[in-house]
Tab-separated table of C-alpha atoms and ligand atoms in Angstrom:
chain	number	residue	atom	x	y	z
A	1	MET	CA	4.206	-20.699	4.836
A	2	ILE	CA	5.945	-20.860	1.839
A	3	ILE	CA	5.291	-23.599	-0.741
A	4	VAL	CA	8.193	-24.347	-2.863
A	5	MET	CA	7.433	-25.778	-6.657
A	6	LYS	CA	9.338	-28.117	-8.168
A	7	SER	CA	11.882	-26.900	-10.885
A	8	HIS	CA	9.773	-28.413	-13.450
A	9	ALA	CA	6.332	-27.398	-12.325
A	10	SER	CA	3.890	-26.149	-14.850
A	11	PRO	CA	2.133	-22.852	-15.100
A	12	ALA	CA	-1.237	-24.932	-14.356
A	13	ASP	CA	0.413	-26.630	-11.185
A	14	ILE	CA	1.289	-23.119	-10.121
A	15	ALA	CA	-2.282	-21.879	-10.585
A	16	ASN	CA	-4.048	-24.812	-9.049
A	17	VAL	CA	-1.832	-24.345	-5.962
A	18	VAL	CA	-2.815	-20.666	-5.684
A	19	ARG	CA	-6.476	-21.609	-5.821
A	20	MET	CA	-6.149	-23.884	-2.893
A	21	VAL	CA	-4.248	-21.875	-1.058
A	22	GLU	CA	-6.980	-19.332	-1.692
A	23	ALA	CA	-9.650	-21.412	-0.684
A	24	LEU	CA	-8.040	-21.846	2.560
A	25	ASP	CA	-8.128	-18.096	2.981
A	26	TYR	CA	-4.680	-17.133	2.797
A	27	ARG	CA	-3.559	-14.699	0.473
A	28	ALA	CA	-1.228	-16.259	-2.335
A	29	HIS	CA	1.891	-14.122	-3.606
A	30	VAL	CA	3.638	-15.936	-6.527
A	31	ILE	CA	7.394	-15.035	-6.697
A	32	THR	CA	9.133	-16.490	-9.870
A	33	GLY	CA	12.736	-17.059	-8.876
A	34	VAL	CA	15.701	-17.820	-11.307
A	35	GLU	CA	15.327	-21.446	-10.250
A	36	ARG	CA	11.983	-22.118	-9.338
A	37	THR	CA	8.781	-20.645	-8.166
A	38	VAL	CA	7.564	-20.009	-4.550
A	39	VAL	CA	3.889	-19.515	-3.526
A	40	ALA	CA	4.181	-17.165	-0.357
A	41	CYS	CA	0.666	-17.384	1.614
A	42	VAL	CA	0.070	-14.878	4.185
A	43	GLY	CA	-2.805	-15.033	6.453
A	44	GLU	CA	-4.164	-16.247	9.730
A	45	GLU	CA	-3.403	-19.971	10.419
A	46	ARG	CA	-6.489	-21.201	12.486
A	47	GLY	CA	-5.962	-24.819	13.345
A	48	GLU	CA	-5.717	-27.910	11.478
A	49	ALA	CA	-8.597	-27.530	8.814
A	50	HIS	CA	-6.593	-24.454	7.442
A	51	SER	CA	-3.180	-26.266	7.412
A	52	LEU	CA	-1.083	-25.798	4.184
A	53	THR	CA	1.052	-28.837	4.927
A	54	HIS	CA	-1.045	-31.406	3.174
A	55	LEU	CA	-0.467	-29.531	-0.032
A	56	GLU	CA	3.101	-31.078	0.015
A	57	SER	CA	1.043	-34.258	-2.080
A	58	VAL	CA	-0.219	-31.878	-4.543
A	59	ALA	CA	1.317	-32.044	-8.187
A	60	GLY	CA	4.304	-29.863	-8.789
A	61	VAL	CA	4.979	-29.064	-5.149
A	62	GLU	CA	8.471	-29.511	-3.584
A	63	ARG	CA	7.884	-28.696	-0.050
A	64	VAL	CA	5.839	-26.624	2.134
A	65	MET	CA	7.762	-24.785	5.053
A	66	PRO	CA	7.006	-21.907	7.545
A	67	VAL	CA	9.041	-18.711	7.331
A	68	LEU	CA	10.292	-18.303	10.725
A	69	ARG	CA	10.896	-14.759	10.776
A	70	THR	CA	8.029	-12.333	11.555
A	71	PHE	CA	8.262	-10.582	8.009
A	72	LYS	CA	7.326	-13.102	5.497
A	73	LEU	CA	7.239	-11.730	1.753
A	74	ALA	CA	10.334	-9.706	2.643
A	75	SER	CA	12.347	-12.679	4.117
A	76	ARG	CA	15.071	-13.979	2.147
A	77	GLU	CA	13.855	-17.505	2.065
A	78	VAL	CA	11.242	-16.617	-0.193
A	79	ARG	CA	13.896	-15.260	-3.142
A	80	PRO	CA	17.443	-16.679	-1.844
A	81	GLU	CA	19.140	-15.130	-5.160
A	82	GLY	CA	17.927	-11.489	-4.186
A	83	SER	CA	15.574	-9.320	-6.009
A	84	ILE	CA	16.664	-6.884	-8.769
A	85	ILE	CA	14.120	-3.786	-9.201
A	86	GLU	CA	13.660	-2.101	-12.320
A	87	VAL	CA	13.434	1.672	-12.210
A	88	GLY	CA	12.576	3.278	-15.680
A	89	GLY	CA	14.768	0.589	-17.350
A	90	VAL	CA	17.706	0.746	-14.228
A	91	ALA	CA	18.215	-2.306	-12.385
A	92	ILE	CA	18.926	-1.994	-8.543
A	93	GLY	CA	20.206	-4.900	-6.913
A	94	GLY	CA	22.308	-6.640	-9.414
A	95	PRO	CA	26.063	-6.486	-9.859
A	96	ARG	CA	26.102	-2.789	-10.447
A	97	ILE	CA	25.887	-0.409	-7.776
A	98	THR	CA	23.200	1.995	-8.439
A	99	VAL	CA	23.710	5.837	-7.527
A	100	ILE	CA	20.868	7.926	-7.219
A	101	ALA	CA	22.024	11.373	-7.130
A	102	GLY	CA	20.365	15.166	-6.977
A	103	PRO	CA	19.288	17.930	-4.814
A	104	CYS	CA	17.479	17.555	-1.561
A	105	ALA	CA	14.859	19.748	-2.811
A	106	VAL	CA	13.497	21.175	-6.275
A	107	GLU	CA	14.312	24.662	-5.834
A	108	SER	CA	13.899	26.190	-9.163
A	109	ARG	CA	14.251	25.291	-12.986
A	110	LEU	CA	17.666	26.658	-13.640
A	111	GLN	CA	18.781	24.789	-9.987
A	112	VAL	CA	17.234	21.594	-11.136
A	113	GLU	CA	18.615	21.391	-14.731
A	114	GLY	CA	22.168	22.108	-13.475
A	115	ALA	CA	21.854	19.414	-10.743
A	116	ALA	CA	20.776	16.950	-13.562
A	117	ASP	CA	23.582	17.861	-15.676
A	118	ALA	CA	26.082	17.586	-12.944
A	119	VAL	CA	24.950	14.165	-11.913
A	120	LYS	CA	24.517	12.812	-15.334
A	121	ALA	CA	27.977	14.218	-16.459
A	122	ALA	CA	29.406	12.154	-13.239
A	123	GLY	CA	27.790	8.881	-14.228
A	124	ALA	CA	24.775	8.761	-11.703
A	125	HIS	CA	22.075	6.359	-12.853
A	126	LEU	CA	18.906	7.864	-11.540
A	127	MET	CA	18.302	11.321	-10.231
A	128	ARG	CA	16.549	12.652	-6.693
A	129	GLY	CA	14.948	15.583	-5.988
A	130	GLY	CA	11.996	16.460	-3.277
A	131	ALA	CA	9.021	18.335	-4.205
A	132	TYR	CA	7.153	17.610	-1.023
A	133	LYS	CA	9.401	18.102	1.881
A	134	PRO	CA	8.870	16.790	5.274
A	135	ARG	CA	10.441	19.785	7.309
A	136	THR	CA	10.731	19.813	11.190
A	137	SER	CA	9.342	23.325	11.248
A	138	PRO	CA	6.351	24.246	9.123
A	139	TYR	CA	8.046	27.897	8.714
A	140	SER	CA	10.715	26.200	6.578
A	141	PHE	CA	10.768	25.961	3.114
A	142	GLN	CA	8.002	23.230	2.325
A	143	GLY	CA	8.814	22.210	-1.348
A	144	MET	CA	7.529	23.306	-4.557
A	145	GLU	CA	5.017	20.410	-4.692
A	146	GLY	CA	3.336	19.957	-7.883
A	147	GLU	CA	5.336	22.478	-9.799
A	148	GLY	CA	8.706	20.912	-8.424
A	149	ILE	CA	7.446	17.173	-9.683
A	150	THR	CA	7.041	18.562	-13.248
A	151	LEU	CA	10.410	20.686	-13.158
A	152	LEU	CA	12.103	17.374	-12.022
A	153	GLU	CA	10.456	15.286	-14.483
A	154	HIS	CA	11.776	17.459	-17.521
A	155	ALA	CA	15.148	17.623	-16.028
A	156	GLY	CA	15.559	13.951	-15.516
A	157	ARG	CA	13.873	13.337	-19.117
A	158	ARG	CA	16.200	16.034	-20.713
A	159	VAL	CA	19.462	14.066	-19.445
A	160	GLY	CA	17.994	10.471	-19.910
A	161	LEU	CA	17.821	9.901	-16.080
A	162	PRO	CA	14.841	8.198	-14.360
A	163	VAL	CA	13.470	10.308	-11.497
A	164	VAL	CA	12.840	9.533	-7.667
A	165	THR	CA	10.841	11.982	-5.622
A	166	GLU	CA	9.062	11.701	-2.141
A	167	ILE	CA	5.721	10.740	-1.522
A	168	MET	CA	4.151	12.208	1.674
A	169	ASP	CA	0.206	12.183	1.373
A	170	ALA	CA	-1.560	9.106	-0.128
A	171	HIS	CA	-3.926	11.602	-1.956
A	172	ASP	CA	-1.024	12.552	-4.246
A	173	ILE	CA	0.187	9.306	-5.048
A	174	GLU	CA	-1.622	9.220	-8.682
A	175	LEU	CA	-0.199	12.814	-9.527
A	176	VAL	CA	3.568	11.969	-8.206
A	177	ALA	CA	3.142	8.413	-9.780
A	178	GLU	CA	2.476	9.461	-13.205
A	179	HIS	CA	5.568	11.891	-13.255
A	180	SER	CA	7.804	10.057	-11.663
A	181	ASP	CA	9.776	6.451	-11.734
A	182	MET	CA	10.038	5.488	-8.147
A	183	LEU	CA	8.591	7.448	-4.927
A	184	GLN	CA	10.591	7.622	-1.872
A	185	VAL	CA	8.923	7.132	1.653
A	186	GLY	CA	11.063	9.448	4.133
A	187	ALA	CA	12.282	8.623	7.352
A	188	ARG	CA	9.334	10.540	8.875
A	189	ASN	CA	6.686	8.424	7.061
A	190	ALA	CA	8.781	5.068	7.229
A	191	GLN	CA	5.982	3.599	9.737
A	192	ASN	CA	2.947	5.444	8.095
A	193	PHE	CA	1.165	2.235	7.616
A	194	ALA	CA	-1.959	4.106	5.627
A	195	LEU	CA	0.658	5.661	3.420
A	196	LEU	CA	2.705	2.101	3.198
A	197	ARG	CA	-0.654	0.200	2.403
A	198	ALA	CA	-1.631	2.634	-0.378
A	199	LEU	CA	1.862	2.319	-1.735
A	200	GLY	CA	1.151	-1.637	-1.905
A	201	ARG	CA	-1.576	-0.841	-4.366
A	202	ILE	CA	0.390	0.716	-7.212
A	203	ARG	CA	3.248	-1.212	-8.972
A	204	LYS	CA	5.800	1.893	-9.192
A	205	PRO	CA	8.627	1.120	-7.226
A	206	ILE	CA	9.182	2.447	-3.829
A	207	LEU	CA	12.304	3.776	-1.963
A	208	LEU	CA	11.619	2.992	1.638
A	209	LYS	CA	13.894	4.940	3.858
A	210	ARG	CA	14.453	3.475	7.584
A	211	GLY	CA	12.639	5.584	10.244
A	212	MET	CA	15.305	7.597	12.673
A	213	SER	CA	14.298	5.282	15.501
A	214	THR	CA	13.098	2.068	13.483
A	215	ARG	CA	14.773	-1.261	14.457
A	216	ILE	CA	15.677	-3.257	11.486
A	217	GLU	CA	13.218	-5.823	12.237
A	218	GLU	CA	10.414	-2.783	12.386
A	219	PHE	CA	11.825	-1.526	9.044
A	220	LEU	CA	11.244	-4.798	7.312
A	221	MET	CA	7.668	-4.960	8.826
A	222	ALA	CA	7.199	-1.527	7.099
A	223	ALA	CA	8.570	-3.270	3.752
A	224	GLU	CA	6.126	-5.903	4.431
A	225	TYR	CA	3.139	-3.755	4.473
A	226	ILE	CA	3.726	-2.641	0.822
A	227	LEU	CA	4.411	-6.242	-0.382
A	228	SER	CA	1.485	-7.607	1.343
A	229	GLU	CA	-0.668	-5.319	-0.741
A	230	GLY	CA	1.051	-6.589	-3.818
A	231	ASN	CA	3.458	-4.330	-4.669
A	232	PRO	CA	6.992	-6.206	-5.162
A	233	ASN	CA	8.993	-3.342	-5.957
A	234	VAL	CA	10.695	-2.349	-2.804
A	235	VAL	CA	14.159	-1.173	-2.305
A	236	LEU	CA	15.546	-0.322	1.274
A	237	CYS	CA	17.438	2.462	2.309
A	238	GLU	CA	19.534	2.999	5.368
A	239	ARG	CA	19.925	6.921	6.072
A	240	GLY	CA	21.011	6.724	9.804
A	241	ILE	CA	19.317	6.345	13.266
A	242	ARG	CA	18.956	8.731	15.980
A	243	THR	CA	21.625	8.065	18.540
A	244	PHE	CA	23.434	9.829	21.417
A	245	GLU	CA	25.822	11.340	19.284
A	246	THR	CA	25.199	14.724	18.197
A	247	ALA	CA	28.534	15.480	16.440
A	248	THR	CA	26.931	13.969	13.283
A	249	ARG	CA	23.184	14.819	12.332
A	250	ASN	CA	22.502	10.792	12.558
A	251	THR	CA	24.638	7.749	13.228
A	252	LEU	CA	24.658	5.613	9.805
A	253	ASP	CA	24.043	2.217	10.685
A	254	LEU	CA	26.480	0.113	8.486
A	255	ASN	CA	25.622	-2.844	10.456
A	256	ALA	CA	22.344	-2.730	8.884
A	257	VAL	CA	23.823	-3.094	5.543
A	258	PRO	CA	24.938	-7.219	5.901
A	259	LEU	CA	22.327	-7.842	8.339
A	260	LEU	CA	19.664	-6.736	5.860
A	261	LYS	CA	21.292	-8.612	3.082
A	262	GLU	CA	20.926	-11.927	5.248
A	263	TRP	CA	17.624	-11.391	6.486
A	264	THR	CA	15.891	-9.969	2.987
A	265	HIS	CA	15.953	-10.528	-0.747
A	266	LEU	CA	15.295	-6.801	-1.120
A	267	PRO	CA	18.010	-4.298	-2.450
A	268	VAL	CA	19.648	-1.941	0.060
A	269	VAL	CA	20.783	1.492	-0.644
A	270	VAL	CA	22.574	3.703	1.824
A	271	ASP	CA	22.115	7.492	2.204
A	272	PRO	CA	25.558	8.867	3.592
A	273	SER	CA	23.919	12.350	3.272
A	274	HIS	CA	21.352	12.096	5.551
A	275	GLY	CA	23.322	9.510	7.415
A	276	THR	CA	26.069	12.097	8.555
A	277	GLY	CA	24.863	15.428	7.810
A	278	LEU	CA	28.208	16.622	6.846
A	279	TRP	CA	29.458	16.632	3.309
A	280	SER	CA	32.832	15.865	4.120
A	281	LEU	CA	32.055	12.527	5.536
A	282	VAL	CA	29.829	11.643	2.602
A	283	THR	CA	32.559	10.116	0.290
A	284	PRO	CA	34.032	7.903	3.171
A	285	MET	CA	31.089	6.614	4.088
A	286	ALA	CA	29.561	5.775	0.471
A	287	LEU	CA	32.818	3.914	0.102
A	288	ALA	CA	32.378	2.118	3.226
A	289	ALA	CA	28.392	1.173	2.445
A	290	VAL	CA	29.503	-0.291	-0.805
A	291	ALA	CA	32.545	-2.040	0.979
A	292	ALA	CA	29.797	-3.390	3.515
A	293	GLY	CA	27.762	-4.652	0.523
A	294	ALA	CA	25.266	-1.942	-0.249
A	295	ASP	CA	23.416	-2.164	-3.575
A	296	GLY	CA	23.644	1.371	-4.492
A	297	LEU	CA	23.670	4.824	-3.023
A	298	LEU	CA	21.787	8.182	-2.543
A	299	ILE	CA	23.721	11.252	-2.578
A	300	GLU	CA	22.500	14.569	-2.347
A	301	VAL	CA	24.242	17.156	-4.885
A	302	HIS	CA	23.250	20.634	-5.433
A	303	PRO	CA	24.854	23.042	-7.840
A	304	ASP	CA	25.536	25.528	-5.073
A	305	PRO	CA	25.136	24.012	-1.617
A	306	ARG	CA	25.568	26.897	0.072
A	307	ALA	CA	22.597	28.686	-1.394
A	308	ALA	CA	20.469	25.509	-0.745
A	309	LEU	CA	17.016	25.741	0.782
A	310	SER	CA	17.249	22.602	2.640
A	311	ASP	CA	19.981	20.247	3.764
A	312	GLY	CA	23.263	22.416	2.734
A	313	PRO	CA	25.787	21.191	4.836
A	314	GLN	CA	25.498	17.738	3.865
A	315	GLN	CA	25.069	18.320	-0.414
A	316	LEU	CA	28.081	17.863	-2.489
A	317	THR	CA	29.109	20.069	-5.010
A	318	PRO	CA	28.949	18.667	-8.627
A	319	ALA	CA	32.949	18.603	-8.149
A	320	SER	CA	32.972	16.688	-5.161
A	321	PHE	CA	30.153	14.160	-6.626
A	322	LYS	CA	32.556	13.733	-9.731
A	323	ALA	CA	35.347	12.830	-7.360
A	324	LEU	CA	33.266	10.408	-5.227
A	325	MET	CA	32.239	8.516	-8.357
A	326	ALA	CA	35.698	8.135	-9.536
A	327	ALA	CA	36.714	6.994	-5.569
A	328	LEU	CA	33.810	4.517	-5.766
A	329	LYS	CA	35.208	2.534	-9.002
A	330	PRO	CA	38.016	0.460	-6.941
A	331	VAL	CA	36.181	-0.094	-4.002
A	332	ALA	CA	33.260	-1.716	-5.948
A	333	GLU	CA	35.853	-3.808	-7.879
A	334	ALA	CA	37.609	-4.809	-4.943
A	335	VAL	CA	34.111	-6.278	-3.667
A	336	GLY	CA	33.285	-7.955	-6.746
A	337	ARG	CA	31.016	-5.255	-7.821
A	338	ARG	CA	30.907	-2.527	-10.437
A	339	ILE	CA	29.658	1.070	-11.140
B	401	PEP	C1	15.469	13.317	1.664
B	401	PEP	O1	15.685	12.443	1.239
B	401	PEP	O2	15.519	14.376	1.406
B	401	PEP	C2	14.764	13.235	3.023
B	401	PEP	C3	13.865	14.039	3.632
B	401	PEP	O3	15.473	12.068	3.976
B	401	PEP	P1	14.898	11.478	5.323
B	401	PEP	O4	13.575	11.266	5.130
B	401	PEP	O5	15.857	10.379	5.461
B	401	PEP	O6	15.347	12.380	6.397
B	402	MN	MN1	17.330	15.927	2.067
């Protein structure tokens, strides 16, 4: 259920409603919107005695209404105007398209510094790079781990870009959160509920990727795991799903973008690098994603993709990334956004 407060409800009215909701054994999440505050109540509804509808007569309450969807805190009903998530001072979800760029993996100081210079010069807003890599084979490069986190942090700091990196194990959360601005949950961990819950207990922004066989509703339920533990800073990332098609690495599901924008207030970023697996398709699909309403893009960029230790075929060169950024501008403007 959500309790919509009147636009002039006082902080004391809101605190009183939270107290009453908690006394009925629900968890109350106060969501402060532009127009009004909403108290989202999650928990089991166990008959009349636990009913929240009588709160409609409490001071400051406008109405009490059920959230009809299976996901609650992620539902657009609780924040119709959409969420803007701050990542190290950079907003994701506003009128501007936010571009996250960098190599698939941090491979060396030279490589990550070169990538930082390239993505900064082309106008990216955030830098990425994996230090803990979820690889299909245990014999493939697994990432530079803690050392990679430090190299990424320094590279981002030097060029003035906040950094995003993947988290695979709940035991590493403290270390990774201390040295980065946003934690990515990869496709392979999209339904690792223990990890999602643990990430719900911090306040660092989370970039939650869609699992390769996760339906849109399941994707939002994964976000709900993080939100329900108290971390409201979640950004969704469509990165392609597995279909019968093998010509491309994945099938980038652009249907998901406008549908997610209808169903949830959370910002939506698109990753055409993993979505296609082929560098030559990255720019056209990035443009299509922005036209479809994406709030941001995640693009893999490597100083020398042919020498990359992971995902070489899909990474853009610095020159191709620069061209992509230039091509984005008119498309963003055509749909009322900017870059
Ligand atoms: C990545 O971002 O490098 C990555 C491993 O992505 P995904 O989890 O989408 O495969
Ligand atoms: Mn990758």
